[in-house]
Amino acid sequence: MSAVDFCGIELAHPIVNGSGTFDAIAAHAVFGDALLEDFPFSAFVSKTITLAVRDGNPPPRLWETPSGMINSIGLPNKGLAGYLEHDLPKLAALPVPLITNVMGSTAGELCELVAACDGQEAIRAIELNVSCPNVKTGLDIGADPASLAEVMRAVRPQTAKPLIVKLTPNTADVALVAAAAEAEGADAVSLINTLRATAQHPDGSGRPWLGGVTGGMSGPAIRAVALAQVTAVAARVSIPVVGMGGVQRGEHAAQLLRAGATLVAVGTESFRDSAAGSRIARELDRLEAR
Ligand SMILES: Cc1cc2nc3c(=O)[nH]c(=O)nc-3n(C[C@H](O)[C@H](O)[C@H](O)COP(=O)(O)O)c2cc1C
């Protein structure tokens, strides 16, 4: 398989996981060391970690759409202290480099999270999930280039590790936001996160189905949107791009790479096939060998 240099980190192939879509700790408990012998991804991206513990949204948390799903899970996590104490030692034992994904609603929160990750040798890179409302404006930090630039100016000095900004697709011009991230020192950008979506209760009352009212749509239904946004961003920035959204087969990954991505992340497909990452890496290899 073709090795890739990503921000100075040597990866065995270009397929990683999308944050929050593969629980490596649970998978290790179920599959044992067989998981480590054929780990599906060339780097592991943690689910989003926040400063405080989060319980996530009330149920129901999932809705199936044609060729996709809406999740309103709400980023439940143990908080920074719980992650460092309980999860990090287990994730550090994985056979691939670890990328920790963090989210905060203020620059101060993000600075604290990034500084804490900077102090951990096992964390090779940090991904900033900027799909979080700014407490001052109520808008998602990553929806507005000026808001993202302000946050980046505070966060960037907190670490010398590669900083990946995970862009939100729920914005007018994602390439403009990517350019702002690059100008403020991002080492890479990743996209797309889920598209904001909702569903009504099937009882016809019009009330929302999801406990969190809205959620994020993922899966094959968003693949064409991902391809458009990855193409626009890769044409705009010089830093590496991690492309994702609806990837199910090697050909889908190849399309994102042709659009300019350096790495491709697999998300929803891993719920259907927990070995999707290594399968897609092999399919990609066969396509490249042609
Ligand atoms: C159940 C679920 C949980 C997710 N959790 C996170 C998360 O914690 N942090 C994050 O940045 N993205 C999260 N995502 C978004 C994915 O990483 C990815 O950007 C998105 O799902 C698009 O890729 P896909 O269509 O291959 O799933 C989540 C997606 C799903 C479906």
PDB file of C-alpha atoms and ligand atoms in Angstrom:
ATOM      1  CA  MET A   1       0.000   0.000   0.000  1.00  0.00           C
ATOM      2  CA  SER A   2       1.223   3.504  -0.688  1.00  0.00           C
ATOM      3  CA  ALA A   3       2.580   5.286   2.402  1.00  0.00           C
ATOM      4  CA  VAL A   4       1.611   8.924   2.901  1.00  0.00           C
ATOM      5  CA  ASP A   5       3.359  11.773   4.679  1.00  0.00           C
ATOM      6  CA  PHE A   6       0.710  13.758   6.519  1.00  0.00           C
ATOM      7  CA  CYS A   7       2.050  16.871   8.284  1.00  0.00           C
ATOM      8  CA  GLY A   8       5.329  15.040   8.939  1.00  0.00           C
ATOM      9  CA  ILE A   9       3.600  11.872  10.200  1.00  0.00           C
ATOM     10  CA  GLU A  10       4.294   8.739   8.154  1.00  0.00           C
ATOM     11  CA  LEU A  11       1.066   6.799   7.514  1.00  0.00           C
ATOM     12  CA  ALA A  12       0.888   3.340   5.931  1.00  0.00           C
ATOM     13  CA  HIS A  13      -2.004   4.303   3.592  1.00  0.00           C
ATOM     14  CA  PRO A  14      -4.392   7.243   3.082  1.00  0.00           C
ATOM     15  CA  ILE A  15      -7.471   5.855   4.920  1.00  0.00           C
ATOM     16  CA  VAL A  16      -8.287   7.126   8.429  1.00  0.00           C
ATOM     17  CA  ASN A  17     -11.555   7.179  10.409  1.00  0.00           C
ATOM     18  CA  GLY A  18     -13.983  10.056  10.747  1.00  0.00           C
ATOM     19  CA  SER A  19     -14.121  11.271  14.350  1.00  0.00           C
ATOM     20  CA  GLY A  20     -16.876   9.622  16.407  1.00  0.00           C
ATOM     21  CA  THR A  21     -17.623   6.810  13.978  1.00  0.00           C
ATOM     22  CA  PHE A  22     -15.354   4.011  15.237  1.00  0.00           C
ATOM     23  CA  ASP A  23     -14.968   3.171  18.919  1.00  0.00           C
ATOM     24  CA  ALA A  24     -11.499   1.597  18.971  1.00  0.00           C
ATOM     25  CA  ILE A  25     -11.692   0.829  22.701  1.00  0.00           C
ATOM     26  CA  ALA A  26     -15.019  -1.039  22.368  1.00  0.00           C
ATOM     27  CA  ALA A  27     -13.823  -2.757  19.172  1.00  0.00           C
ATOM     28  CA  HIS A  28     -10.675  -3.967  20.944  1.00  0.00           C
ATOM     29  CA  ALA A  29     -12.831  -5.384  23.749  1.00  0.00           C
ATOM     30  CA  VAL A  30     -14.999  -7.248  21.188  1.00  0.00           C
ATOM     31  CA  PHE A  31     -12.429  -8.381  18.601  1.00  0.00           C
ATOM     32  CA  GLY A  32      -9.370  -8.674  20.863  1.00  0.00           C
ATOM     33  CA  ASP A  33      -5.860  -8.394  19.462  1.00  0.00           C
ATOM     34  CA  ALA A  34      -7.127  -9.395  15.980  1.00  0.00           C
ATOM     35  CA  LEU A  35      -8.195  -5.740  15.712  1.00  0.00           C
ATOM     36  CA  LEU A  36      -4.633  -4.560  16.317  1.00  0.00           C
ATOM     37  CA  GLU A  37      -3.166  -7.041  13.815  1.00  0.00           C
ATOM     38  CA  ASP A  38      -5.289  -5.646  10.954  1.00  0.00           C
ATOM     39  CA  PHE A  39      -6.231  -2.192  12.247  1.00  0.00           C
ATOM     40  CA  PRO A  40      -8.635  -0.656   9.709  1.00  0.00           C
ATOM     41  CA  PHE A  41      -7.097   2.825   9.645  1.00  0.00           C
ATOM     42  CA  SER A  42      -3.598   4.283   9.149  1.00  0.00           C
ATOM     43  CA  ALA A  43      -4.192   6.801  11.964  1.00  0.00           C
ATOM     44  CA  PHE A  44      -6.905   6.870  14.614  1.00  0.00           C
ATOM     45  CA  VAL A  45      -8.980  10.012  15.194  1.00  0.00           C
ATOM     46  CA  SER A  46     -10.659  10.135  18.615  1.00  0.00           C
ATOM     47  CA  LYS A  47     -14.270  11.175  19.041  1.00  0.00           C
ATOM     48  CA  THR A  48     -14.710  14.809  20.077  1.00  0.00           C
ATOM     49  CA  ILE A  49     -13.477  15.626  23.578  1.00  0.00           C
ATOM     50  CA  THR A  50     -14.815  18.669  25.448  1.00  0.00           C
ATOM     51  CA  LEU A  51     -13.474  20.287  28.609  1.00  0.00           C
ATOM     52  CA  ALA A  52     -16.415  19.178  30.780  1.00  0.00           C
ATOM     53  CA  VAL A  53     -18.180  15.808  30.812  1.00  0.00           C
ATOM     54  CA  ARG A  54     -21.151  15.758  28.389  1.00  0.00           C
ATOM     55  CA  ASP A  55     -24.095  13.358  28.613  1.00  0.00           C
ATOM     56  CA  GLY A  56     -25.159  13.963  25.008  1.00  0.00           C
ATOM     57  CA  ASN A  57     -28.692  14.568  23.727  1.00  0.00           C
ATOM     58  CA  PRO A  58     -31.886  12.882  24.949  1.00  0.00           C
ATOM     59  CA  PRO A  59     -33.141   9.971  22.806  1.00  0.00           C
ATOM     60  CA  PRO A  60     -34.130   9.252  20.081  1.00  0.00           C
ATOM     61  CA  ARG A  61     -30.699   9.983  18.630  1.00  0.00           C
ATOM     62  CA  LEU A  62     -30.853   8.423  15.175  1.00  0.00           C
ATOM     63  CA  TRP A  63     -33.061   8.665  12.083  1.00  0.00           C
ATOM     64  CA  GLU A  64     -32.514   6.740   8.874  1.00  0.00           C
ATOM     65  CA  THR A  65     -32.806   8.732   5.641  1.00  0.00           C
ATOM     66  CA  PRO A  66     -32.661   7.445   2.059  1.00  0.00           C
ATOM     67  CA  SER A  67     -28.973   6.410   1.738  1.00  0.00           C
ATOM     68  CA  GLY A  68     -27.940   8.090   4.941  1.00  0.00           C
ATOM     69  CA  MET A  69     -28.708   8.829   8.546  1.00  0.00           C
ATOM     70  CA  ILE A  70     -29.188  11.759  10.880  1.00  0.00           C
ATOM     71  CA  ASN A  71     -27.471  11.514  14.250  1.00  0.00           C
ATOM     72  CA  SER A  72     -28.265  13.721  17.181  1.00  0.00           C
ATOM     73  CA  ILE A  73     -25.923  12.023  19.595  1.00  0.00           C
ATOM     74  CA  GLY A  74     -24.707  15.338  20.988  1.00  0.00           C
ATOM     75  CA  LEU A  75     -21.025  14.481  21.566  1.00  0.00           C
ATOM     76  CA  PRO A  76     -21.271  12.562  24.864  1.00  0.00           C
ATOM     77  CA  ASN A  77     -17.777  12.192  26.323  1.00  0.00           C
ATOM     78  CA  LYS A  78     -15.859  11.845  29.574  1.00  0.00           C
ATOM     79  CA  GLY A  79     -14.434  15.362  29.401  1.00  0.00           C
ATOM     80  CA  LEU A  80     -10.760  16.207  29.128  1.00  0.00           C
ATOM     81  CA  ALA A  81      -9.720  14.770  32.507  1.00  0.00           C
ATOM     82  CA  GLY A  82     -11.620  11.503  31.907  1.00  0.00           C
ATOM     83  CA  TYR A  83     -10.152  11.185  28.409  1.00  0.00           C
ATOM     84  CA  LEU A  84      -6.593  11.684  29.614  1.00  0.00           C
ATOM     85  CA  GLU A  85      -6.981   9.281  32.537  1.00  0.00           C
ATOM     86  CA  HIS A  86      -9.084   6.480  31.026  1.00  0.00           C
ATOM     87  CA  ASP A  87      -9.040   6.595  27.203  1.00  0.00           C
ATOM     88  CA  LEU A  88      -5.645   7.973  26.257  1.00  0.00           C
ATOM     89  CA  PRO A  89      -3.603   5.045  27.675  1.00  0.00           C
ATOM     90  CA  LYS A  90      -5.763   2.600  25.653  1.00  0.00           C
ATOM     91  CA  LEU A  91      -5.672   4.685  22.461  1.00  0.00           C
ATOM     92  CA  ALA A  92      -1.895   5.136  22.838  1.00  0.00           C
ATOM     93  CA  ALA A  93      -1.570   1.346  22.600  1.00  0.00           C
ATOM     94  CA  LEU A  94      -3.144   1.256  19.112  1.00  0.00           C
ATOM     95  CA  PRO A  95      -0.685   0.358  16.331  1.00  0.00           C
ATOM     96  CA  VAL A  96      -1.236   3.678  14.490  1.00  0.00           C
ATOM     97  CA  PRO A  97      -0.668   7.384  15.273  1.00  0.00           C
ATOM     98  CA  LEU A  98      -3.361   9.052  17.390  1.00  0.00           C
ATOM     99  CA  ILE A  99      -5.146  12.270  16.459  1.00  0.00           C
ATOM    100  CA  THR A 100      -7.261  13.774  19.243  1.00  0.00           C
ATOM    101  CA  ASN A 101     -10.364  15.753  18.215  1.00  0.00           C
ATOM    102  CA  VAL A 102     -11.439  18.571  20.566  1.00  0.00           C
ATOM    103  CA  MET A 103     -14.288  21.076  20.679  1.00  0.00           C
ATOM    104  CA  GLY A 104     -14.963  24.181  22.752  1.00  0.00           C
ATOM    105  CA  SER A 105     -17.477  27.002  22.632  1.00  0.00           C
ATOM    106  CA  THR A 106     -14.925  29.716  23.441  1.00  0.00           C
ATOM    107  CA  ALA A 107     -11.321  30.347  22.425  1.00  0.00           C
ATOM    108  CA  GLY A 108     -10.376  29.916  26.099  1.00  0.00           C
ATOM    109  CA  GLU A 109     -11.889  26.422  26.282  1.00  0.00           C
ATOM    110  CA  LEU A 110     -10.159  25.396  23.064  1.00  0.00           C
ATOM    111  CA  CYS A 111      -6.829  26.787  24.305  1.00  0.00           C
ATOM    112  CA  GLU A 112      -7.101  24.697  27.478  1.00  0.00           C
ATOM    113  CA  LEU A 113      -7.913  21.536  25.506  1.00  0.00           C
ATOM    114  CA  VAL A 114      -5.141  22.069  22.961  1.00  0.00           C
ATOM    115  CA  ALA A 115      -2.530  22.929  25.611  1.00  0.00           C
ATOM    116  CA  ALA A 116      -3.429  19.733  27.512  1.00  0.00           C
ATOM    117  CA  CYS A 117      -3.089  17.635  24.319  1.00  0.00           C
ATOM    118  CA  ASP A 118       0.217  19.334  23.542  1.00  0.00           C
ATOM    119  CA  GLY A 119       1.626  17.923  26.783  1.00  0.00           C
ATOM    120  CA  GLN A 120       0.796  14.321  25.801  1.00  0.00           C
ATOM    121  CA  GLU A 121       3.460  12.473  23.824  1.00  0.00           C
ATOM    122  CA  ALA A 122       0.964   9.858  22.597  1.00  0.00           C
ATOM    123  CA  ILE A 123      -1.076  12.496  20.773  1.00  0.00           C
ATOM    124  CA  ARG A 124       0.545  13.089  17.383  1.00  0.00           C
ATOM    125  CA  ALA A 125      -1.873  15.716  16.023  1.00  0.00           C
ATOM    126  CA  ILE A 126      -4.920  17.659  17.181  1.00  0.00           C
ATOM    127  CA  GLU A 127      -8.152  18.103  15.235  1.00  0.00           C
ATOM    128  CA  LEU A 128     -10.324  21.112  16.121  1.00  0.00           C
ATOM    129  CA  ASN A 129     -14.038  20.443  15.666  1.00  0.00           C
ATOM    130  CA  VAL A 130     -15.297  23.955  14.964  1.00  0.00           C
ATOM    131  CA  SER A 131     -18.944  22.939  14.482  1.00  0.00           C
ATOM    132  CA  CYS A 132     -19.769  24.406  17.881  1.00  0.00           C
ATOM    133  CA  PRO A 133     -21.794  27.580  18.454  1.00  0.00           C
ATOM    134  CA  ASN A 134     -19.724  30.545  19.596  1.00  0.00           C
ATOM    135  CA  VAL A 135     -21.170  31.589  22.969  1.00  0.00           C
ATOM    136  CA  LYS A 136     -21.001  35.270  21.971  1.00  0.00           C
ATOM    137  CA  THR A 137     -22.618  35.096  18.513  1.00  0.00           C
ATOM    138  CA  GLY A 138     -24.592  31.842  18.625  1.00  0.00           C
ATOM    139  CA  LEU A 139     -23.154  31.011  15.174  1.00  0.00           C
ATOM    140  CA  ASP A 140     -20.969  27.965  14.665  1.00  0.00           C
ATOM    141  CA  ILE A 141     -17.322  29.057  15.035  1.00  0.00           C
ATOM    142  CA  GLY A 142     -16.482  27.310  11.771  1.00  0.00           C
ATOM    143  CA  ALA A 143     -19.348  28.936   9.863  1.00  0.00           C
ATOM    144  CA  ASP A 144     -17.742  32.361   9.916  1.00  0.00           C
ATOM    145  CA  PRO A 145     -14.179  33.043   8.684  1.00  0.00           C
ATOM    146  CA  ALA A 146     -13.678  35.992  11.075  1.00  0.00           C
ATOM    147  CA  SER A 147     -14.811  34.013  14.116  1.00  0.00           C
ATOM    148  CA  LEU A 148     -12.580  31.071  13.161  1.00  0.00           C
ATOM    149  CA  ALA A 149      -9.588  33.383  12.581  1.00  0.00           C
ATOM    150  CA  GLU A 150     -10.043  34.907  16.048  1.00  0.00           C
ATOM    151  CA  VAL A 151     -10.136  31.461  17.662  1.00  0.00           C
ATOM    152  CA  MET A 152      -7.117  30.274  15.678  1.00  0.00           C
ATOM    153  CA  ARG A 153      -5.034  33.269  16.751  1.00  0.00           C
ATOM    154  CA  ALA A 154      -5.561  32.199  20.373  1.00  0.00           C
ATOM    155  CA  VAL A 155      -5.220  28.439  19.846  1.00  0.00           C
ATOM    156  CA  ARG A 156      -2.324  28.153  17.401  1.00  0.00           C
ATOM    157  CA  PRO A 157       0.392  29.229  19.889  1.00  0.00           C
ATOM    158  CA  GLN A 158      -0.737  26.513  22.349  1.00  0.00           C
ATOM    159  CA  THR A 159       0.871  23.665  20.411  1.00  0.00           C
ATOM    160  CA  ALA A 160       3.685  22.782  18.051  1.00  0.00           C
ATOM    161  CA  LYS A 161       1.823  19.596  17.059  1.00  0.00           C
ATOM    162  CA  PRO A 162       0.018  19.509  13.712  1.00  0.00           C
ATOM    163  CA  LEU A 163      -3.331  21.293  14.029  1.00  0.00           C
ATOM    164  CA  ILE A 164      -6.145  20.119  11.731  1.00  0.00           C
ATOM    165  CA  VAL A 165      -9.259  22.277  11.474  1.00  0.00           C
ATOM    166  CA  LYS A 166     -12.380  20.171  10.857  1.00  0.00           C
ATOM    167  CA  LEU A 167     -14.592  22.454   8.806  1.00  0.00           C
ATOM    168  CA  THR A 168     -18.363  22.564   8.922  1.00  0.00           C
ATOM    169  CA  PRO A 169     -20.286  22.184   5.657  1.00  0.00           C
ATOM    170  CA  ASN A 170     -23.065  24.355   7.130  1.00  0.00           C
ATOM    171  CA  THR A 171     -21.657  27.627   5.861  1.00  0.00           C
ATOM    172  CA  ALA A 172     -22.022  29.862   2.801  1.00  0.00           C
ATOM    173  CA  ASP A 173     -18.464  29.462   1.462  1.00  0.00           C
ATOM    174  CA  VAL A 174     -16.426  26.626   2.972  1.00  0.00           C
ATOM    175  CA  ALA A 175     -13.339  27.517   0.883  1.00  0.00           C
ATOM    176  CA  LEU A 176     -13.283  30.990   2.445  1.00  0.00           C
ATOM    177  CA  VAL A 177     -13.316  29.438   5.930  1.00  0.00           C
ATOM    178  CA  ALA A 178     -10.546  26.999   4.907  1.00  0.00           C
ATOM    179  CA  ALA A 179      -8.447  29.911   3.646  1.00  0.00           C
ATOM    180  CA  ALA A 180      -8.918  31.694   7.003  1.00  0.00           C
ATOM    181  CA  ALA A 181      -7.783  28.541   8.849  1.00  0.00           C
ATOM    182  CA  GLU A 182      -4.686  28.297   6.638  1.00  0.00           C
ATOM    183  CA  ALA A 183      -3.859  31.996   7.043  1.00  0.00           C
ATOM    184  CA  GLU A 184      -3.946  31.590  10.839  1.00  0.00           C
ATOM    185  CA  GLY A 185      -1.573  28.634  10.850  1.00  0.00           C
ATOM    186  CA  ALA A 186      -3.665  25.466  10.448  1.00  0.00           C
ATOM    187  CA  ASP A 187      -1.465  22.587   9.262  1.00  0.00           C
ATOM    188  CA  ALA A 188      -4.380  20.814   7.547  1.00  0.00           C
ATOM    189  CA  VAL A 189      -8.148  20.990   7.142  1.00  0.00           C
ATOM    190  CA  SER A 190     -10.650  18.125   7.214  1.00  0.00           C
ATOM    191  CA  LEU A 191     -14.151  18.056   5.755  1.00  0.00           C
ATOM    192  CA  ILE A 192     -17.021  17.447   5.589  1.00  0.00           C
ATOM    193  CA  ASN A 193     -18.631  17.210   8.979  1.00  0.00           C
ATOM    194  CA  THR A 194     -22.326  16.304   9.002  1.00  0.00           C
ATOM    195  CA  LEU A 195     -24.979  18.440   7.293  1.00  0.00           C
ATOM    196  CA  ARG A 196     -27.581  19.944   9.620  1.00  0.00           C
ATOM    197  CA  ALA A 197     -30.872  18.062   9.193  1.00  0.00           C
ATOM    198  CA  THR A 198     -34.052  17.155  11.014  1.00  0.00           C
ATOM    199  CA  ALA A 199     -36.894  14.615  10.874  1.00  0.00           C
ATOM    200  CA  GLN A 200     -40.525  14.684  11.965  1.00  0.00           C
ATOM    201  CA  HIS A 201     -42.168  12.030  14.111  1.00  0.00           C
ATOM    202  CA  PRO A 202     -43.854   9.407  11.891  1.00  0.00           C
ATOM    203  CA  ASP A 203     -47.150   9.885  13.819  1.00  0.00           C
ATOM    204  CA  GLY A 204     -47.993  12.878  11.608  1.00  0.00           C
ATOM    205  CA  SER A 205     -48.076  15.387  14.480  1.00  0.00           C
ATOM    206  CA  GLY A 206     -45.207  17.405  13.013  1.00  0.00           C
ATOM    207  CA  ARG A 207     -43.223  17.190  16.245  1.00  0.00           C
ATOM    208  CA  PRO A 208     -39.520  16.485  15.920  1.00  0.00           C
ATOM    209  CA  TRP A 209     -38.398  12.862  16.073  1.00  0.00           C
ATOM    210  CA  LEU A 210     -34.944  13.556  17.459  1.00  0.00           C
ATOM    211  CA  GLY A 211     -34.484  14.355  21.141  1.00  0.00           C
ATOM    212  CA  GLY A 212     -32.017  17.051  20.100  1.00  0.00           C
ATOM    213  CA  VAL A 213     -34.541  18.364  17.485  1.00  0.00           C
ATOM    214  CA  THR A 214     -31.851  18.693  14.785  1.00  0.00           C
ATOM    215  CA  GLY A 215     -28.903  16.455  14.014  1.00  0.00           C
ATOM    216  CA  GLY A 216     -26.197  15.869  11.444  1.00  0.00           C
ATOM    217  CA  MET A 217     -26.682  13.924   8.244  1.00  0.00           C
ATOM    218  CA  SER A 218     -23.982  11.534   7.026  1.00  0.00           C
ATOM    219  CA  GLY A 219     -23.507   8.562   4.730  1.00  0.00           C
ATOM    220  CA  PRO A 220     -23.775   8.022   0.957  1.00  0.00           C
ATOM    221  CA  ALA A 221     -26.492  10.705   0.648  1.00  0.00           C
ATOM    222  CA  ILE A 222     -23.901  13.431   1.358  1.00  0.00           C
ATOM    223  CA  ARG A 223     -21.119  12.052  -0.893  1.00  0.00           C
ATOM    224  CA  ALA A 224     -21.750  14.482  -3.774  1.00  0.00           C
ATOM    225  CA  VAL A 225     -21.774  17.444  -1.357  1.00  0.00           C
ATOM    226  CA  ALA A 226     -18.485  16.227   0.129  1.00  0.00           C
ATOM    227  CA  LEU A 227     -16.924  15.919  -3.318  1.00  0.00           C
ATOM    228  CA  ALA A 228     -17.968  19.473  -4.221  1.00  0.00           C
ATOM    229  CA  GLN A 229     -16.688  20.959  -0.954  1.00  0.00           C
ATOM    230  CA  VAL A 230     -13.404  19.005  -0.939  1.00  0.00           C
ATOM    231  CA  THR A 231     -12.785  20.079  -4.555  1.00  0.00           C
ATOM    232  CA  ALA A 232     -13.435  23.750  -3.696  1.00  0.00           C
ATOM    233  CA  VAL A 233     -11.259  23.679  -0.568  1.00  0.00           C
ATOM    234  CA  ALA A 234      -8.349  21.773  -2.160  1.00  0.00           C
ATOM    235  CA  ALA A 235      -8.282  24.320  -4.985  1.00  0.00           C
ATOM    236  CA  ARG A 236      -8.136  27.161  -2.466  1.00  0.00           C
ATOM    237  CA  VAL A 237      -5.514  26.054   0.115  1.00  0.00           C
ATOM    238  CA  SER A 238      -1.955  24.699  -0.049  1.00  0.00           C
ATOM    239  CA  ILE A 239      -2.138  22.699   3.205  1.00  0.00           C
ATOM    240  CA  PRO A 240      -3.216  19.013   3.193  1.00  0.00           C
ATOM    241  CA  VAL A 241      -6.929  18.237   3.038  1.00  0.00           C
ATOM    242  CA  VAL A 242      -8.597  15.245   4.704  1.00  0.00           C
ATOM    243  CA  GLY A 243     -11.690  14.442   2.638  1.00  0.00           C
ATOM    244  CA  MET A 244     -14.721  12.569   3.941  1.00  0.00           C
ATOM    245  CA  GLY A 245     -18.438  12.139   3.460  1.00  0.00           C
ATOM    246  CA  GLY A 246     -20.239   9.024   2.280  1.00  0.00           C
ATOM    247  CA  VAL A 247     -17.158   6.995   1.389  1.00  0.00           C
ATOM    248  CA  GLN A 248     -18.122   3.318   1.028  1.00  0.00           C
ATOM    249  CA  ARG A 249     -15.698   1.949  -1.552  1.00  0.00           C
ATOM    250  CA  GLY A 250     -12.182   2.464  -2.907  1.00  0.00           C
ATOM    251  CA  GLU A 251     -13.549   4.360  -5.905  1.00  0.00           C
ATOM    252  CA  HIS A 252     -15.182   6.957  -3.614  1.00  0.00           C
ATOM    253  CA  ALA A 253     -11.864   7.471  -1.812  1.00  0.00           C
ATOM    254  CA  ALA A 254     -10.073   7.724  -5.173  1.00  0.00           C
ATOM    255  CA  GLN A 255     -12.464  10.483  -6.243  1.00  0.00           C
ATOM    256  CA  LEU A 256     -11.666  12.549  -3.131  1.00  0.00           C
ATOM    257  CA  LEU A 257      -7.924  12.005  -3.696  1.00  0.00           C
ATOM    258  CA  ARG A 258      -8.303  13.104  -7.339  1.00  0.00           C
ATOM    259  CA  ALA A 259     -10.140  16.190  -6.053  1.00  0.00           C
ATOM    260  CA  GLY A 260      -7.001  17.085  -4.089  1.00  0.00           C
ATOM    261  CA  ALA A 261      -7.336  15.341  -0.716  1.00  0.00           C
ATOM    262  CA  THR A 262      -4.204  13.852   0.905  1.00  0.00           C
ATOM    263  CA  LEU A 263      -6.132  11.519   3.232  1.00  0.00           C
ATOM    264  CA  VAL A 264      -9.675  10.137   3.155  1.00  0.00           C
ATOM    265  CA  ALA A 265     -11.740   9.408   6.252  1.00  0.00           C
ATOM    266  CA  VAL A 266     -14.386   6.693   6.473  1.00  0.00           C
ATOM    267  CA  GLY A 267     -17.301   7.383   8.820  1.00  0.00           C
ATOM    268  CA  THR A 268     -20.820   5.963   8.604  1.00  0.00           C
ATOM    269  CA  GLU A 269     -19.692   2.974   6.500  1.00  0.00           C
ATOM    270  CA  SER A 270     -17.806   1.616   9.537  1.00  0.00           C
ATOM    271  CA  PHE A 271     -21.149   1.088  11.344  1.00  0.00           C
ATOM    272  CA  ARG A 272     -22.185  -1.305   8.533  1.00  0.00           C
ATOM    273  CA  ASP A 273     -18.778  -2.942   8.113  1.00  0.00           C
ATOM    274  CA  SER A 274     -16.343  -2.507  10.985  1.00  0.00           C
ATOM    275  CA  ALA A 275     -13.465  -3.520   8.675  1.00  0.00           C
ATOM    276  CA  ALA A 276     -14.472  -0.935   6.039  1.00  0.00           C
ATOM    277  CA  GLY A 277     -11.262   1.085   6.528  1.00  0.00           C
ATOM    278  CA  SER A 278      -8.865  -1.711   5.563  1.00  0.00           C
ATOM    279  CA  ARG A 279     -11.197  -2.956   2.808  1.00  0.00           C
ATOM    280  CA  ILE A 280     -11.348   0.529   1.247  1.00  0.00           C
ATOM    281  CA  ALA A 281      -7.537   0.893   1.567  1.00  0.00           C
ATOM    282  CA  ARG A 282      -7.087  -2.415  -0.322  1.00  0.00           C
ATOM    283  CA  GLU A 283      -9.640  -1.436  -2.991  1.00  0.00           C
ATOM    284  CA  LEU A 284      -7.824   1.879  -3.434  1.00  0.00           C
ATOM    285  CA  ASP A 285      -4.531   0.071  -3.777  1.00  0.00           C
ATOM    286  CA  ARG A 286      -5.938  -2.134  -6.536  1.00  0.00           C
ATOM    287  CA  LEU A 287      -7.288   0.931  -8.372  1.00  0.00           C
ATOM    288  CA  GLU A 288      -3.909   2.677  -8.126  1.00  0.00           C
ATOM    289  CA  ALA A 289      -2.085  -0.444  -9.408  1.00  0.00           C
ATOM    290  CA  ARG A 290      -4.129  -0.443 -12.635  1.00  0.00           C
TER     291      ARG A 290
HETATM  292  C1  LIG B   1     -22.608   8.759  14.790  1.00  0.00           C
HETATM  293  C2  LIG B   1     -21.650   9.838  14.367  1.00  0.00           C
HETATM  294  C3  LIG B   1     -20.864  10.478  15.323  1.00  0.00           C
HETATM  295  C4  LIG B   1     -19.986  11.489  14.943  1.00  0.00           C
HETATM  296  N1  LIG B   1     -19.221  12.097  15.905  1.00  0.00           N
HETATM  297  C5  LIG B   1     -18.349  13.075  15.549  1.00  0.00           C
HETATM  298  C6  LIG B   1     -17.496  13.651  16.519  1.00  0.00           C
HETATM  299  O1  LIG B   1     -17.493  13.281  17.710  1.00  0.00           O
HETATM  300  N2  LIG B   1     -16.678  14.656  16.112  1.00  0.00           N
HETATM  301  C7  LIG B   1     -16.601  15.072  14.793  1.00  0.00           C
HETATM  302  O2  LIG B   1     -15.802  15.973  14.488  1.00  0.00           O
HETATM  303  N3  LIG B   1     -17.366  14.492  13.843  1.00  0.00           N
HETATM  304  C8  LIG B   1     -18.225  13.509  14.188  1.00  0.00           C
HETATM  305  N4  LIG B   1     -18.984  12.897  13.224  1.00  0.00           N
HETATM  306  C9  LIG B   1     -18.845  13.301  11.801  1.00  0.00           C
HETATM  307  C10 LIG B   1     -17.953  12.308  11.023  1.00  0.00           C
HETATM  308  O3  LIG B   1     -16.634  12.271  11.535  1.00  0.00           O
HETATM  309  C11 LIG B   1     -17.886  12.686   9.512  1.00  0.00           C
HETATM  310  O4  LIG B   1     -17.360  13.990   9.383  1.00  0.00           O
HETATM  311  C12 LIG B   1     -19.262  12.654   8.841  1.00  0.00           C
HETATM  312  O5  LIG B   1     -20.078  11.633   9.365  1.00  0.00           O
HETATM  313  C13 LIG B   1     -19.171  12.488   7.319  1.00  0.00           C
HETATM  314  O6  LIG B   1     -18.567  11.255   6.957  1.00  0.00           O
HETATM  315  P1  LIG B   1     -19.435   9.897   6.633  1.00  0.00           P
HETATM  316  O7  LIG B   1     -20.530  10.309   5.669  1.00  0.00           O
HETATM  317  O8  LIG B   1     -18.439   8.952   6.042  1.00  0.00           O
HETATM  318  O9  LIG B   1     -19.995   9.440   7.929  1.00  0.00           O
HETATM  319  C14 LIG B   1     -19.885  11.879  13.576  1.00  0.00           C
HETATM  320  C15 LIG B   1     -20.680  11.229  12.610  1.00  0.00           C
HETATM  321  C16 LIG B   1     -21.544  10.212  12.993  1.00  0.00           C
HETATM  322  C17 LIG B   1     -22.367   9.531  11.932  1.00  0.00           C
END
